[in-house]
Amino acid sequence: MKPVRVEPAGPIRGTLHLPGDKSVSHRSLILNALAGGPARVEGLLRSGDVHATAGALRACGVSIRDEGAAVLVTPPPGGLAEPSDVVDCGNSGTSMRLLTGMFAARSGHAVLTGDASLRQRPMGRVVRPLKQMGAQIDGRAGADRAPLSIRGAELTRAQHDLTVSSAQVKSALLLAGLRSGVSVREPRQSRDHTERMLRSMGASLREDSEGWLVLSPGAQLEPLDVVVPRDLSSAAFWLVAGSIIPGSDLLLPGVGINPSRAGVLDALAAMGADIQVLDRREQGAEPVADLRVRHAQLVGAQIRGELALRCLDELPVLAVAAAFAVGETVIADAAELRVKESDRISRVVEGLRELEVSVEEQPDGMNIEGGRPRGPAHVDAEGDHRLAMAFAVAGAAASGGVSLTNADSVESSYPTFFEDLRRIRGGE
Ligand code: S3P
């Protein structure tokens, strides 16, 4: 793909209907594939990552029929079959980690692989606790790297006191523990979409006073029709673009605002953004709202601790916001960013430096001195969709613009991002 040039232009205005939430999309497919009958999923994200999960389930005999507005998920009558081929998770960490948990507790043999970025990401964090439950998993680097080979087994109940807060690990363990039961505790609560959906499907899942999430054995999941909220992580790019481009006024209807991952709203509020959260409502198990963003002069803020965890995926674009703010922004307690689709700390620091922003790299984050990012900058977004979109937003506001190579990585989570950017710049 040719480099994409994003030049500064006028305000962004109008209404944007964003694609479906990626986390909820994966879970709607996987959990319904394990339930007793067909379910309708409306507003499913159609993107590379979700496609990888759908492909894995289809290889196990699940019918996933696209009916336009909705997708019909029908598990095979006798339960999931052994996958008929190697399962390619592409760029998707969520697919690989959740499916590892799922396959560990089912009969048959599964081999999971992914693209070059995914094959570099740590899998030991999910493999180790699964092995404590009796899972049989092998892979590169002592089963810390994919390809992973999983031989399904009857697992035994275990208690996992995790050292890293990760919704992917927690969800993998809950999927593995559907029959045996399982208890999981994490240092700080990560996104809880799996818990909400499991409860809606009839699983007995409670949280005790010491923070243990306790799943009772023998869960029989009922099929669940889902209307997928629009993705707050995708909204984040527009919330920042609308904040830093003068004259902007944008409405984003029906966006998921689950508090366990809505830290971007709190971080932007602390930075002085003008964002209204309108018509809060429940959509199935998830809270949603319409978000309106208008331009405002941002100021520096501290993004650390549980706030950093609740906006981890949005930190690259929040770093871009910080570059346009008055004063210093500190991003800390976010070492996990180094093991995402790329090392997002060093790649964001590099990109900001290209824009002549003064930024200091830290092991667990960065300190950014806001000002007037200039450029022109060049950013290679290979293997990292959020890097491509964060720096496209920077290019729409920085005087010299940004040219992006490998920007087609947006396919992972938001394939229509550049189309949407063109449209709202025209004020449609
Ligand atoms: C996700 C969990 C998070 C997040 C990822 C999606 C999920 O990852 O960064 O984009 O859907 O469970 P970790 O579990 O590694 O924190």
Coordinates of C-alpha atoms and ligand atoms in Angstrom, one line a residue:
M1 CA 0.0 0.0 0.0
K2 CA 1.2 3.5 -0.9
P3 CA 2.0 5.8 2.0
V4 CA -1.0 7.8 3.2
R5 CA -0.5 11.5 3.7
V6 CA -2.7 13.2 6.3
E7 CA -2.5 17.0 6.0
P8 CA -4.0 19.5 8.4
A9 CA -7.4 20.7 7.2
G10 CA -10.5 22.4 8.5
P11 CA -12.7 21.4 11.4
I12 CA -14.4 18.0 11.7
R13 CA -18.1 18.2 12.1
G14 CA -21.2 16.1 11.8
T15 CA -22.3 12.7 13.0
L16 CA -20.3 9.5 12.8
H17 CA -21.7 6.1 13.3
L18 CA -18.7 4.0 14.4
P19 CA -18.2 0.3 13.9
G20 CA -19.0 -2.2 16.6
D21 CA -16.9 -2.8 19.7
K22 CA -14.1 -5.2 19.1
S23 CA -14.0 -6.9 22.5
V24 CA -17.7 -7.4 22.6
S25 CA -17.7 -8.7 19.0
H26 CA -15.1 -11.4 19.8
R27 CA -17.1 -12.5 22.9
S28 CA -20.5 -12.5 21.2
L29 CA -19.1 -15.1 18.7
I30 CA -17.1 -17.2 21.1
L31 CA -19.6 -17.5 23.9
N32 CA -22.6 -18.1 21.5
A33 CA -20.5 -20.8 19.8
L34 CA -20.4 -22.5 23.2
A35 CA -24.2 -22.0 23.9
G36 CA -27.0 -24.4 23.2
G37 CA -28.6 -22.8 20.1
P38 CA -28.6 -20.0 17.5
A39 CA -28.2 -16.3 18.5
R40 CA -28.3 -13.0 16.5
V41 CA -25.5 -10.6 16.9
E42 CA -26.3 -7.1 15.6
G43 CA -23.7 -4.5 14.8
L44 CA -20.8 -7.0 14.9
L45 CA -17.5 -5.4 14.0
R46 CA -16.4 -6.5 10.5
S47 CA -12.6 -6.3 10.8
G48 CA -9.5 -8.5 10.5
D49 CA -9.4 -9.4 14.2
V50 CA -13.0 -10.4 14.5
H51 CA -12.7 -12.2 11.2
A52 CA -9.9 -14.3 12.7
T53 CA -12.2 -15.4 15.6
A54 CA -15.0 -16.2 13.2
G55 CA -12.7 -18.2 11.0
A56 CA -11.5 -20.3 14.0
L57 CA -15.0 -21.0 15.1
R58 CA -16.1 -21.9 11.6
A59 CA -13.2 -24.4 11.4
C60 CA -14.9 -26.1 14.5
G61 CA -18.2 -26.4 12.7
V62 CA -19.9 -23.3 13.9
S63 CA -22.2 -21.6 11.4
I64 CA -21.7 -17.8 11.3
R65 CA -24.1 -16.5 8.7
D66 CA -23.9 -12.8 7.7
E67 CA -27.4 -11.5 7.2
G68 CA -26.4 -7.9 6.7
A69 CA -27.5 -6.0 9.8
A70 CA -27.0 -9.1 11.9
V71 CA -24.9 -12.2 12.0
L72 CA -26.5 -15.5 13.0
V73 CA -24.3 -17.8 15.1
T74 CA -25.3 -21.5 15.3
P75 CA -23.1 -24.0 17.1
P76 CA -22.9 -27.5 15.7
P77 CA -25.5 -29.9 17.4
G78 CA -22.8 -32.1 19.0
G79 CA -20.6 -29.3 20.3
L80 CA -17.5 -27.9 18.7
A81 CA -15.5 -30.2 16.5
E82 CA -11.7 -30.4 16.3
P83 CA -10.6 -27.5 14.0
S84 CA -10.0 -28.8 10.5
D85 CA -6.8 -26.8 10.0
V86 CA -4.2 -24.6 11.7
V87 CA -6.1 -21.6 13.2
D88 CA -4.7 -18.3 12.0
C89 CA -5.4 -15.5 14.5
G90 CA -3.8 -12.9 12.2
N91 CA -2.9 -9.8 14.3
S92 CA -5.4 -10.5 17.0
G93 CA -4.2 -11.1 20.6
T94 CA -7.7 -11.4 21.8
S95 CA -8.5 -14.2 19.4
M96 CA -5.4 -16.1 20.3
R97 CA -5.7 -15.8 24.1
L98 CA -9.4 -16.4 24.4
L99 CA -9.3 -19.3 22.0
T100 CA -6.4 -20.9 23.8
G101 CA -8.6 -21.0 26.9
M102 CA -11.5 -22.3 25.0
F103 CA -9.6 -25.1 23.2
A104 CA -7.8 -26.2 26.4
A105 CA -11.0 -27.5 27.9
R106 CA -12.5 -29.1 24.7
S107 CA -11.7 -32.4 23.1
G108 CA -9.4 -32.4 20.1
H109 CA -6.1 -30.9 19.0
A110 CA -5.8 -27.2 17.9
V111 CA -2.8 -25.3 16.6
L112 CA -3.0 -21.5 16.8
T113 CA -0.7 -19.2 14.9
G114 CA -0.7 -15.5 13.8
D115 CA 1.2 -12.8 12.0
A116 CA 4.8 -11.7 12.8
S117 CA 3.5 -9.2 15.4
L118 CA 1.3 -11.7 17.2
R119 CA 4.0 -14.4 17.1
Q120 CA 6.2 -12.0 19.2
R121 CA 3.7 -11.4 21.9
P122 CA 3.8 -13.2 25.3
M123 CA 1.5 -16.2 25.6
G124 CA 3.0 -17.6 28.8
R125 CA 0.7 -15.4 30.9
V126 CA -2.3 -17.5 29.6
V127 CA -0.5 -20.8 29.1
R128 CA 1.0 -21.0 32.7
P129 CA -2.3 -20.7 34.6
L130 CA -4.1 -23.0 32.1
K131 CA -1.4 -25.7 32.7
Q132 CA -2.1 -25.4 36.5
M133 CA -5.6 -26.6 35.5
G134 CA -4.2 -29.5 33.7
A135 CA -4.1 -28.0 30.2
Q136 CA -1.8 -29.6 27.6
I137 CA -0.2 -26.8 25.6
D138 CA 3.1 -26.6 23.8
G139 CA 4.7 -23.8 21.7
R140 CA 7.8 -21.9 20.9
A141 CA 10.0 -20.5 23.7
G142 CA 8.6 -22.8 26.3
A143 CA 5.0 -22.2 25.1
D144 CA 5.4 -18.4 25.6
R145 CA 5.2 -17.7 21.9
A146 CA 2.9 -18.9 19.1
P147 CA 2.4 -21.2 17.3
L148 CA 0.7 -22.9 20.2
S149 CA -0.4 -26.5 20.1
I150 CA -3.3 -27.3 22.4
R151 CA -4.5 -30.8 23.2
G152 CA -7.9 -30.5 24.8
A153 CA -8.2 -32.1 28.3
E154 CA -10.5 -32.4 31.2
L155 CA -9.4 -29.5 33.4
T156 CA -9.5 -29.2 37.2
R157 CA -10.6 -26.2 39.2
A158 CA -7.9 -23.8 40.2
Q159 CA -7.5 -20.4 41.9
H160 CA -5.4 -17.9 39.9
D161 CA -4.1 -14.8 41.6
L162 CA -2.8 -12.9 38.6
T163 CA 0.1 -10.5 38.7
V164 CA -0.9 -8.7 35.5
S165 CA -4.4 -7.2 35.0
S166 CA -5.5 -8.5 31.6
A167 CA -9.0 -9.1 30.3
Q168 CA -7.6 -11.5 27.7
V169 CA -6.0 -13.7 30.4
K170 CA -9.0 -13.5 32.7
S171 CA -11.4 -14.3 29.9
A172 CA -9.3 -17.3 28.7
L173 CA -9.4 -18.7 32.3
L174 CA -13.2 -18.2 32.5
L175 CA -13.6 -20.0 29.2
A176 CA -11.4 -22.8 30.3
G177 CA -13.3 -23.1 33.6
L178 CA -16.8 -23.3 32.2
R179 CA -17.0 -27.0 33.1
S180 CA -14.6 -27.3 36.0
G181 CA -15.2 -23.9 37.6
V182 CA -12.4 -21.4 38.3
S183 CA -11.5 -18.5 40.6
V184 CA -9.5 -15.5 39.3
R185 CA -8.3 -12.3 40.9
E186 CA -6.4 -9.5 39.3
P187 CA -4.4 -6.6 40.8
R188 CA -6.9 -4.1 39.3
Q189 CA -10.1 -4.9 37.5
S190 CA -9.6 -5.1 33.7
R191 CA -12.5 -4.7 31.2
D192 CA -15.4 -7.0 32.3
H193 CA -17.3 -7.7 29.1
T194 CA -16.9 -11.5 29.5
E195 CA -18.3 -11.4 33.0
R196 CA -21.3 -9.4 31.9
M197 CA -22.0 -11.7 29.0
L198 CA -21.5 -14.9 30.9
R199 CA -24.0 -13.7 33.6
S200 CA -26.5 -12.8 30.9
M201 CA -26.2 -16.3 29.5
G202 CA -27.0 -17.9 32.8
A203 CA -23.5 -18.7 34.3
S204 CA -23.1 -18.4 38.0
L205 CA -20.3 -15.9 38.5
R206 CA -19.9 -13.9 41.6
E207 CA -17.3 -11.6 43.1
D208 CA -16.4 -12.1 46.8
S209 CA -15.3 -9.5 49.3
E210 CA -11.6 -10.2 48.6
G211 CA -11.9 -9.5 44.9
W212 CA -12.0 -13.1 43.7
L213 CA -14.2 -13.7 40.7
V214 CA -15.7 -17.2 41.3
L215 CA -17.2 -19.2 38.4
S216 CA -19.2 -22.2 39.5
P217 CA -18.7 -25.5 37.7
G218 CA -21.0 -26.9 35.1
A219 CA -22.0 -23.7 33.4
Q220 CA -24.7 -24.3 30.7
L221 CA -24.7 -21.2 28.5
E222 CA -28.0 -20.0 27.0
P223 CA -27.7 -18.4 23.6
L224 CA -27.7 -14.6 23.8
D225 CA -28.9 -12.1 21.2
V226 CA -26.5 -9.2 21.3
V227 CA -26.6 -5.6 20.0
V228 CA -22.9 -4.7 20.0
P229 CA -22.2 -1.1 21.3
R230 CA -20.1 1.1 19.0
D231 CA -16.4 0.9 19.9
L232 CA -15.1 3.5 22.4
S233 CA -11.5 2.7 21.4
S234 CA -12.4 3.8 17.9
A235 CA -14.3 6.8 19.2
A236 CA -11.1 7.8 21.0
F237 CA -9.5 8.9 17.8
W238 CA -12.4 11.3 17.0
L239 CA -12.6 12.5 20.6
V240 CA -9.0 13.6 20.4
A241 CA -9.3 14.9 16.8
G242 CA -12.4 16.9 17.7
S243 CA -10.6 18.3 20.8
I244 CA -7.4 19.5 19.0
I245 CA -8.8 20.8 15.7
P246 CA -10.3 24.2 16.1
G247 CA -14.0 24.6 15.1
S248 CA -14.8 20.9 15.4
D249 CA -18.2 19.7 16.7
L250 CA -18.9 16.0 16.3
L251 CA -21.6 13.6 17.5
L252 CA -20.8 9.8 18.0
P253 CA -24.1 8.0 18.7
G254 CA -24.4 4.7 20.7
V255 CA -20.8 4.3 22.0
G256 CA -20.0 1.7 24.7
I257 CA -19.1 3.5 28.0
N258 CA -18.4 0.4 30.2
P259 CA -16.6 2.0 33.2
S260 CA -14.0 -0.7 33.4
R261 CA -12.5 0.7 30.1
A262 CA -13.9 4.2 29.8
G263 CA -10.8 5.8 31.2
V264 CA -10.3 7.8 28.0
L265 CA -13.3 9.9 29.0
D266 CA -11.9 10.7 32.4
A267 CA -8.4 11.3 31.0
L268 CA -9.7 13.8 28.4
A269 CA -11.9 15.4 31.1
A270 CA -8.8 15.9 33.2
M271 CA -7.2 17.5 30.1
G272 CA -10.0 20.0 29.8
A273 CA -11.8 18.5 26.8
D274 CA -15.3 19.5 26.0
I275 CA -17.1 16.1 25.8
Q276 CA -20.7 15.6 26.6
V277 CA -22.0 12.1 27.5
L278 CA -25.6 12.2 26.4
D279 CA -28.6 9.9 26.8
R280 CA -26.9 7.2 28.9
R281 CA -28.7 3.9 28.5
E282 CA -28.3 0.1 28.9
Q283 CA -27.9 -1.9 25.7
G284 CA -28.2 -5.5 26.8
A285 CA -25.4 -6.1 29.4
E286 CA -23.5 -2.9 28.4
P287 CA -23.9 0.8 29.1
V288 CA -23.9 3.1 26.0
A289 CA -24.3 6.8 25.4
D290 CA -24.0 9.4 22.6
L291 CA -20.8 11.4 22.8
R292 CA -20.5 15.0 21.6
V293 CA -17.0 16.5 21.3
R294 CA -16.2 20.1 20.6
H295 CA -12.8 21.8 20.2
A296 CA -11.2 23.0 23.5
Q297 CA -7.7 24.0 24.5
L298 CA -6.3 21.0 26.3
V299 CA -4.0 21.1 29.3
G300 CA -1.4 18.5 30.5
A301 CA -2.6 15.8 33.0
Q302 CA -1.4 12.8 35.0
I303 CA -2.5 9.5 33.5
R304 CA -1.4 6.7 35.8
G305 CA -2.5 3.9 38.1
E306 CA -6.0 2.5 37.5
L307 CA -6.8 5.3 35.1
A308 CA -4.0 4.2 32.8
L309 CA -5.3 0.6 32.9
R310 CA -8.8 1.8 32.0
C311 CA -7.5 3.6 28.9
L312 CA -4.6 1.4 27.9
D313 CA -5.6 1.0 24.3
E314 CA -6.3 4.7 24.0
L315 CA -2.9 5.9 25.4
P316 CA -1.3 6.3 21.9
V317 CA -3.9 8.8 20.8
L318 CA -4.0 10.4 24.3
A319 CA -0.2 10.9 23.9
V320 CA -1.1 12.8 20.6
A321 CA -3.6 14.9 22.6
A322 CA -0.9 15.6 25.1
A323 CA 1.4 16.9 22.4
F324 CA -1.2 19.6 21.6
A325 CA -1.9 20.5 25.2
V326 CA -0.5 23.3 27.3
G327 CA 2.0 21.9 29.9
E328 CA 3.3 18.5 30.8
T329 CA 1.4 15.2 30.6
V330 CA 2.7 12.1 32.4
I331 CA 1.7 8.7 31.3
A332 CA 2.9 6.1 33.8
D333 CA 2.1 2.5 35.1
A334 CA 1.5 1.5 31.5
A335 CA 4.4 -1.0 30.9
E336 CA 1.9 -3.3 29.3
L337 CA 1.9 -1.0 26.3
R338 CA 5.3 -2.5 25.3
V339 CA 3.7 -5.9 24.6
K340 CA 0.8 -4.8 22.5
E341 CA 0.7 -5.1 18.7
S342 CA 4.0 -3.2 18.8
D343 CA 6.1 -1.6 21.6
R344 CA 3.7 1.3 21.8
I345 CA 5.8 3.3 24.2
S346 CA 8.9 3.5 22.0
R347 CA 6.9 3.8 18.8
V348 CA 4.8 6.6 20.1
V349 CA 7.9 8.4 21.4
E350 CA 9.6 8.0 18.0
G351 CA 6.5 9.4 16.2
L352 CA 6.1 12.4 18.5
R353 CA 9.8 13.2 18.1
E354 CA 9.3 13.2 14.3
L355 CA 6.7 15.9 15.0
E356 CA 9.3 17.9 17.0
V357 CA 7.5 17.2 20.3
S358 CA 9.7 17.1 23.4
V359 CA 9.1 13.7 25.0
E360 CA 11.0 11.6 27.5
E361 CA 10.6 7.8 27.3
Q362 CA 10.1 6.0 30.7
P363 CA 10.1 2.2 31.2
D364 CA 6.3 2.3 32.0
G365 CA 5.2 5.4 30.0
M366 CA 6.4 8.8 28.9
N367 CA 6.5 12.5 29.8
I368 CA 5.2 14.8 27.1
E369 CA 5.8 18.5 27.0
G370 CA 2.8 19.9 25.0
G371 CA 3.2 22.6 22.4
R372 CA 2.8 23.0 18.7
P373 CA 3.7 19.7 16.9
R374 CA 5.1 20.5 13.5
G375 CA 6.5 17.8 11.3
P376 CA 6.3 16.8 8.5
A377 CA 6.5 13.4 10.2
H378 CA 6.8 9.9 8.8
V379 CA 5.4 7.0 10.8
D380 CA 5.5 3.3 9.9
A381 CA 2.4 1.7 11.4
E382 CA 3.4 -1.9 10.4
G383 CA 1.5 -4.4 12.6
D384 CA -0.1 -1.7 14.7
H385 CA -3.6 -0.3 13.8
R386 CA -3.8 2.1 16.8
L387 CA -0.4 3.6 15.9
A388 CA -1.7 4.3 12.4
M389 CA -4.9 6.0 13.6
A390 CA -3.2 8.0 16.4
F391 CA -0.7 9.5 14.0
A392 CA -3.4 10.1 11.4
V393 CA -5.1 12.3 14.0
A394 CA -1.8 14.0 14.7
G395 CA -1.4 14.6 10.9
A396 CA -4.8 16.2 10.7
A397 CA -3.7 18.8 13.3
A398 CA 0.0 19.3 13.0
S399 CA 1.3 22.0 10.7
G400 CA 3.5 19.8 8.5
G401 CA 1.1 16.8 8.3
V402 CA 2.1 13.1 8.7
S403 CA 2.8 10.4 6.1
L404 CA 2.0 6.9 7.2
T405 CA 3.3 3.7 5.7
N406 CA 1.6 0.4 6.3
A407 CA -1.6 2.3 7.3
D408 CA -3.6 -0.6 6.1
S409 CA -3.1 -2.1 9.6
V410 CA -6.3 -0.2 10.5
E411 CA -8.0 -3.3 9.0
S412 CA -7.5 -5.0 12.4
S413 CA -10.1 -2.9 14.3
Y414 CA -11.5 -0.1 12.1
P415 CA -11.3 -0.8 8.4
T416 CA -13.3 2.3 7.4
F417 CA -11.2 4.8 9.4
F418 CA -9.7 6.7 6.4
E419 CA -13.1 6.8 4.7
D420 CA -14.6 8.3 7.9
L421 CA -11.7 10.8 8.1
R422 CA -12.4 12.0 4.6
R423 CA -16.1 12.2 5.2
I424 CA -16.1 14.2 8.4
R425 CA -13.5 16.6 7.1
G426 CA -16.1 17.4 4.4
G427 CA -18.5 18.1 7.3
E428 CA -21.0 15.5 6.1
Ligands
S3P1 C1 -8.8 -6.9 25.2 C2 -8.1 -6.7 26.4 C3 -6.9 -5.8 26.4 C4 -6.9 -4.8 25.3 C5 -7.2 -5.5 24.0 C6 -8.6 -6.1 24.0 C7 -10.0 -7.8 25.3 O1 -5.7 -6.5 26.4 O2 -5.7 -4.1 25.3 O3 -7.2 -4.5 22.9 O4 -10.8 -7.7 24.4 O5 -10.0 -8.6 26.2 P1 -5.0 -7.2 27.7 O6 -5.9 -8.3 28.2 O7 -3.7 -7.7 27.2 O8 -4.8 -6.1 28.6

